[in-house]
CSV table of C-alpha atoms in Angstrom, one decimal:
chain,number,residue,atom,x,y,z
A,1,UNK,CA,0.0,0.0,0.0
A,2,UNK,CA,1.6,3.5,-1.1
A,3,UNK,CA,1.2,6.8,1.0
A,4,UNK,CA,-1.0,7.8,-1.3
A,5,UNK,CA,-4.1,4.8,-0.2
A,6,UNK,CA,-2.9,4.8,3.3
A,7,UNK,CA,-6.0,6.3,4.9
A,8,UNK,CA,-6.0,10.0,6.4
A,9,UNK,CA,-8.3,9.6,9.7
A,10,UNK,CA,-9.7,13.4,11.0
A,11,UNK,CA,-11.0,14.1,14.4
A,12,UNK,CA,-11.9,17.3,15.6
A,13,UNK,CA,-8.6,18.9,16.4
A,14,UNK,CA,-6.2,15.8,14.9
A,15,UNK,CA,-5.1,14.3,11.5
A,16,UNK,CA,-3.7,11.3,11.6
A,17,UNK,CA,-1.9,10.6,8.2
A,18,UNK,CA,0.6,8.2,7.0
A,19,UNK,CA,4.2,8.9,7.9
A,20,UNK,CA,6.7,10.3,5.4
A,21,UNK,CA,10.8,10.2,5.1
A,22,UNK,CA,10.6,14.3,6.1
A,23,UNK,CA,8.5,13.2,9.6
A,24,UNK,CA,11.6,11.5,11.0
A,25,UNK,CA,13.6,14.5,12.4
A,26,UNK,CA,10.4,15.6,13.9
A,27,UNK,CA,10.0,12.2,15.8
A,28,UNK,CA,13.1,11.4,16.4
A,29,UNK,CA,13.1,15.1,18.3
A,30,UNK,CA,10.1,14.1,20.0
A,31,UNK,CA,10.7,10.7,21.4
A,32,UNK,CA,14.3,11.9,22.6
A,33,UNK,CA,12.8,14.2,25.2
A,34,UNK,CA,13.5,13.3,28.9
A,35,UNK,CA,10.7,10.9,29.7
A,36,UNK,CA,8.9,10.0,26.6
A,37,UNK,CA,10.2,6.8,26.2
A,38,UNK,CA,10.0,6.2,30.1
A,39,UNK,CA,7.8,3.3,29.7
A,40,UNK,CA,8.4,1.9,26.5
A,41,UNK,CA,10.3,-1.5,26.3
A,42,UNK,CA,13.5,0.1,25.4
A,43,UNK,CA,13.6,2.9,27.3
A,44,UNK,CA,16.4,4.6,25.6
A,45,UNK,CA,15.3,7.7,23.0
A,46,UNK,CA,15.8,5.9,19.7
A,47,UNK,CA,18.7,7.4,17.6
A,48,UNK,CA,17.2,9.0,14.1
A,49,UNK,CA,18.5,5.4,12.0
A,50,UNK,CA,16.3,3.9,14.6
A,51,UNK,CA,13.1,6.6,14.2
A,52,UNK,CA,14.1,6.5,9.7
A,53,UNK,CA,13.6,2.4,9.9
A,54,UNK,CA,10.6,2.5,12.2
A,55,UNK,CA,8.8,5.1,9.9
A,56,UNK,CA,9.5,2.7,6.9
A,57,UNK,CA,8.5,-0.5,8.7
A,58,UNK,CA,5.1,1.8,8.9
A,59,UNK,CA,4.9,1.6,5.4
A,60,UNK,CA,5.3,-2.2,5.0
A,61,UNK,CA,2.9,-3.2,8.2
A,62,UNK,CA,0.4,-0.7,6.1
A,63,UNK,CA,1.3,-2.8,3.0
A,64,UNK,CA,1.2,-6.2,4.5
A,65,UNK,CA,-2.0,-6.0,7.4
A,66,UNK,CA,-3.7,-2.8,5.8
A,67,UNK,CA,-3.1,-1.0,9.0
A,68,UNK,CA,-0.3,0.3,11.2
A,69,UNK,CA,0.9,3.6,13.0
A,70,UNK,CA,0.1,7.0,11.6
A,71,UNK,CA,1.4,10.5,12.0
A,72,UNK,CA,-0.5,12.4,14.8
A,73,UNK,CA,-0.8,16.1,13.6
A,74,UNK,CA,-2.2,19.7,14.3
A,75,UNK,CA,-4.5,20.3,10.6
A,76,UNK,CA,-3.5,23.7,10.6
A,77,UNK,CA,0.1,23.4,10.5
A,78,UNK,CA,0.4,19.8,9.9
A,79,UNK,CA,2.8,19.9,13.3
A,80,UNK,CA,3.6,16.2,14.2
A,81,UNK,CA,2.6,15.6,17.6
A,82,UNK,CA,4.0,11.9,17.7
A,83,UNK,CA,1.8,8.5,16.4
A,84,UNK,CA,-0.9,6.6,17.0
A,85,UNK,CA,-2.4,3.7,15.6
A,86,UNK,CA,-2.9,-0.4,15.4
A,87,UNK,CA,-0.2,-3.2,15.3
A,88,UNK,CA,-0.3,-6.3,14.9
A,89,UNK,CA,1.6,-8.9,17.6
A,90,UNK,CA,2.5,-12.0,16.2
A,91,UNK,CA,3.5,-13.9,19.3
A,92,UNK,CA,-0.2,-13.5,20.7
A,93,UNK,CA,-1.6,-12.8,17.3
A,94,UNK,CA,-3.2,-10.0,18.9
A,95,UNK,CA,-3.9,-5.9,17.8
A,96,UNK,CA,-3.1,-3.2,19.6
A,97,UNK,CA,-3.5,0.0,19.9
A,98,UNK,CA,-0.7,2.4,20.7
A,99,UNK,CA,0.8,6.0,20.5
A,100,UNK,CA,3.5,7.7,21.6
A,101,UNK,CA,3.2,11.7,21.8
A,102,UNK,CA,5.6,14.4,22.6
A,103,UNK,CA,6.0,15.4,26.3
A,104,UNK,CA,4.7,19.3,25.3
A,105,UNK,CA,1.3,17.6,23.9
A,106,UNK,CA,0.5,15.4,27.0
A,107,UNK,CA,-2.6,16.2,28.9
A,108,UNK,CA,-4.3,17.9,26.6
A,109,UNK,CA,-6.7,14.9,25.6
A,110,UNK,CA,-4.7,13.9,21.9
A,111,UNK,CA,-3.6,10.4,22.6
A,112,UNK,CA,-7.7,9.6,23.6
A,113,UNK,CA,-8.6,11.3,20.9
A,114,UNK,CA,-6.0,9.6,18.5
A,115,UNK,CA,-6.2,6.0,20.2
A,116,UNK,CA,-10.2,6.4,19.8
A,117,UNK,CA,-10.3,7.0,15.8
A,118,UNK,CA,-7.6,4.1,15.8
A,119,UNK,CA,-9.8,1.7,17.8
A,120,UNK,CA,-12.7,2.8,15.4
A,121,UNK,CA,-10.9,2.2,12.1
A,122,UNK,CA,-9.7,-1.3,13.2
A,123,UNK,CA,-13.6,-2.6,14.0
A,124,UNK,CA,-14.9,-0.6,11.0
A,125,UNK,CA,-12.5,-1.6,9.0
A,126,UNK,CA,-11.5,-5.3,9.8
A,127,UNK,CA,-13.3,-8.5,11.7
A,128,UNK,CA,-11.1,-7.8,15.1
A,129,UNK,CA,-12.6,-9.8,18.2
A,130,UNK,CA,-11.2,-7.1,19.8
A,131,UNK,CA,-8.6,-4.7,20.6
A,132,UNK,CA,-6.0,-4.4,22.9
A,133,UNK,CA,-4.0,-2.0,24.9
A,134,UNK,CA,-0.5,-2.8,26.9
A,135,UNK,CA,1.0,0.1,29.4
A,136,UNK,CA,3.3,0.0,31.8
A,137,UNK,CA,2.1,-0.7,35.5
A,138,UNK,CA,3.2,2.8,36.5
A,139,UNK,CA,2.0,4.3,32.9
A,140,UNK,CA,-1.3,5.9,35.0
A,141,UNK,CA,-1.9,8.4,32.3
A,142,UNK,CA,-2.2,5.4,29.6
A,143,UNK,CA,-4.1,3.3,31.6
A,144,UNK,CA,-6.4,6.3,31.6
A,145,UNK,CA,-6.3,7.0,27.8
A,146,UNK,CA,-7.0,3.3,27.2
A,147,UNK,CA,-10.5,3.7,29.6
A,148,UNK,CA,-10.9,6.4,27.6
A,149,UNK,CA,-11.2,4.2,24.6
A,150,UNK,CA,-13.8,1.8,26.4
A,151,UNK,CA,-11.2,-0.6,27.3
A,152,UNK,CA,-11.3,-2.6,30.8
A,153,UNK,CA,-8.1,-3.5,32.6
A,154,UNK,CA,-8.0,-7.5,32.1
A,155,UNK,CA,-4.7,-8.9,33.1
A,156,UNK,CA,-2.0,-8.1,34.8
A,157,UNK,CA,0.8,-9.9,32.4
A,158,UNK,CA,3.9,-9.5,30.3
A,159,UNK,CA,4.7,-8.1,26.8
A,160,UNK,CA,7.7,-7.2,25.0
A,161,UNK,CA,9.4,-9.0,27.6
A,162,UNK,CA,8.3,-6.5,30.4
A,163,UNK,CA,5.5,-6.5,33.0
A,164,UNK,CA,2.5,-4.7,31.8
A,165,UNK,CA,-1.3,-4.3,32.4
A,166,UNK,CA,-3.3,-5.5,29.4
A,167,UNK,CA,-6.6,-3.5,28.6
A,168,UNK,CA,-9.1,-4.8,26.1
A,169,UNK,CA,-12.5,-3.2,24.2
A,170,UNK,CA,-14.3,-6.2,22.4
A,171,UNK,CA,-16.1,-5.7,19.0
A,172,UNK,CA,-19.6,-6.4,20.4
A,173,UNK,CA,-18.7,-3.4,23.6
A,174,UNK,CA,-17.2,-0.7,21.0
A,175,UNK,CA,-20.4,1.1,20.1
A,176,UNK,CA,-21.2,1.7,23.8
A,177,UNK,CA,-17.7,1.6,25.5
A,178,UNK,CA,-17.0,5.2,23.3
A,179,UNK,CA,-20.3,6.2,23.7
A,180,UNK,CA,-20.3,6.5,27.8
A,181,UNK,CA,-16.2,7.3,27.7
């Protein structure tokens, strides 16, 4: 799939768009700030090499699954905010959603509101069970977001080789999970 019939999703103050080759400085400046990558399973702020293959592995999970991560933006100034979108994990053969936003757009309610058009595009868009969501135990403020998205705390478990707290929102919940969150 090419940039070009990746899907743009629009929320009311948020574009999410597929990721180009010019987004990587942006993100790479992002996720180095002190505490963004906190609670992420490598901890360390990604070097760019790291941030330029991630942003092309984008492009192949869109080609391969017909979803992955987008660009989270401002519409006005297309300002990259961080990402935010579905992956697939092959050694549950699970989805999840995820995001990782800059530390100055925290609090501010972009990573629901991201997360939420995500979680909507996956059960609109594909026959998902359900969908998941995997923070940190400390991660409050994801824990939170994932609520947010209609998703209950279900297991206390491991991930990406960490401990984690798994969330979940099931197809059959989704209408009325967003609608009272």
């Amino acid at each position: 799939m090419s940039p070009l019939t990746i899907p743009s999703l629009t929320t009311d103050r948020l574009v999410l768009r597929p990721f180009t080759p010019d987004d990587a400085a942006a993100l790479h400046h992002l996720a180095a700030a002190p505490g963004v990558m906190q609670y992420f399973p490598t901890p360390e702020p990604p070097d760019l090499a790291r941030v330029e293959r991630l942003i092309t592995r984008q492009s192949a999970e869109w080609e391969e699954r017909g979803y992955a991560w987008w660009a989270v933006t401002l519409p006005a100034s297309d300002t990259l905010l961080g990402w935010c979108g579905l992956q697939y994990l092959p050694d549950t053969d699970e989805t999840e959603v995820g995001y990782l936003l800059g530390r100055e757009y925290w609090g501010h309610g972009y990573a629901t509101e991201a997360a939420r058009a995500s979680v909507a595009f996956g059960f609109e868009h594909f026959d998902f069970v359900e969908i998941i969501g995997i923070t940190h135990p400390e991660n409050v403020a994801s824990q939170n977001v994932l609520k947010k998205c209609g998703m209950r705390f279900t297991a206390a478990t491991r991930y990406f080789n960490m401990d984690c707290y798994r969330f979940a929102v099931k197809r059959a919940d989704w209408p009325d999970a967003r609608a009272s969150n």
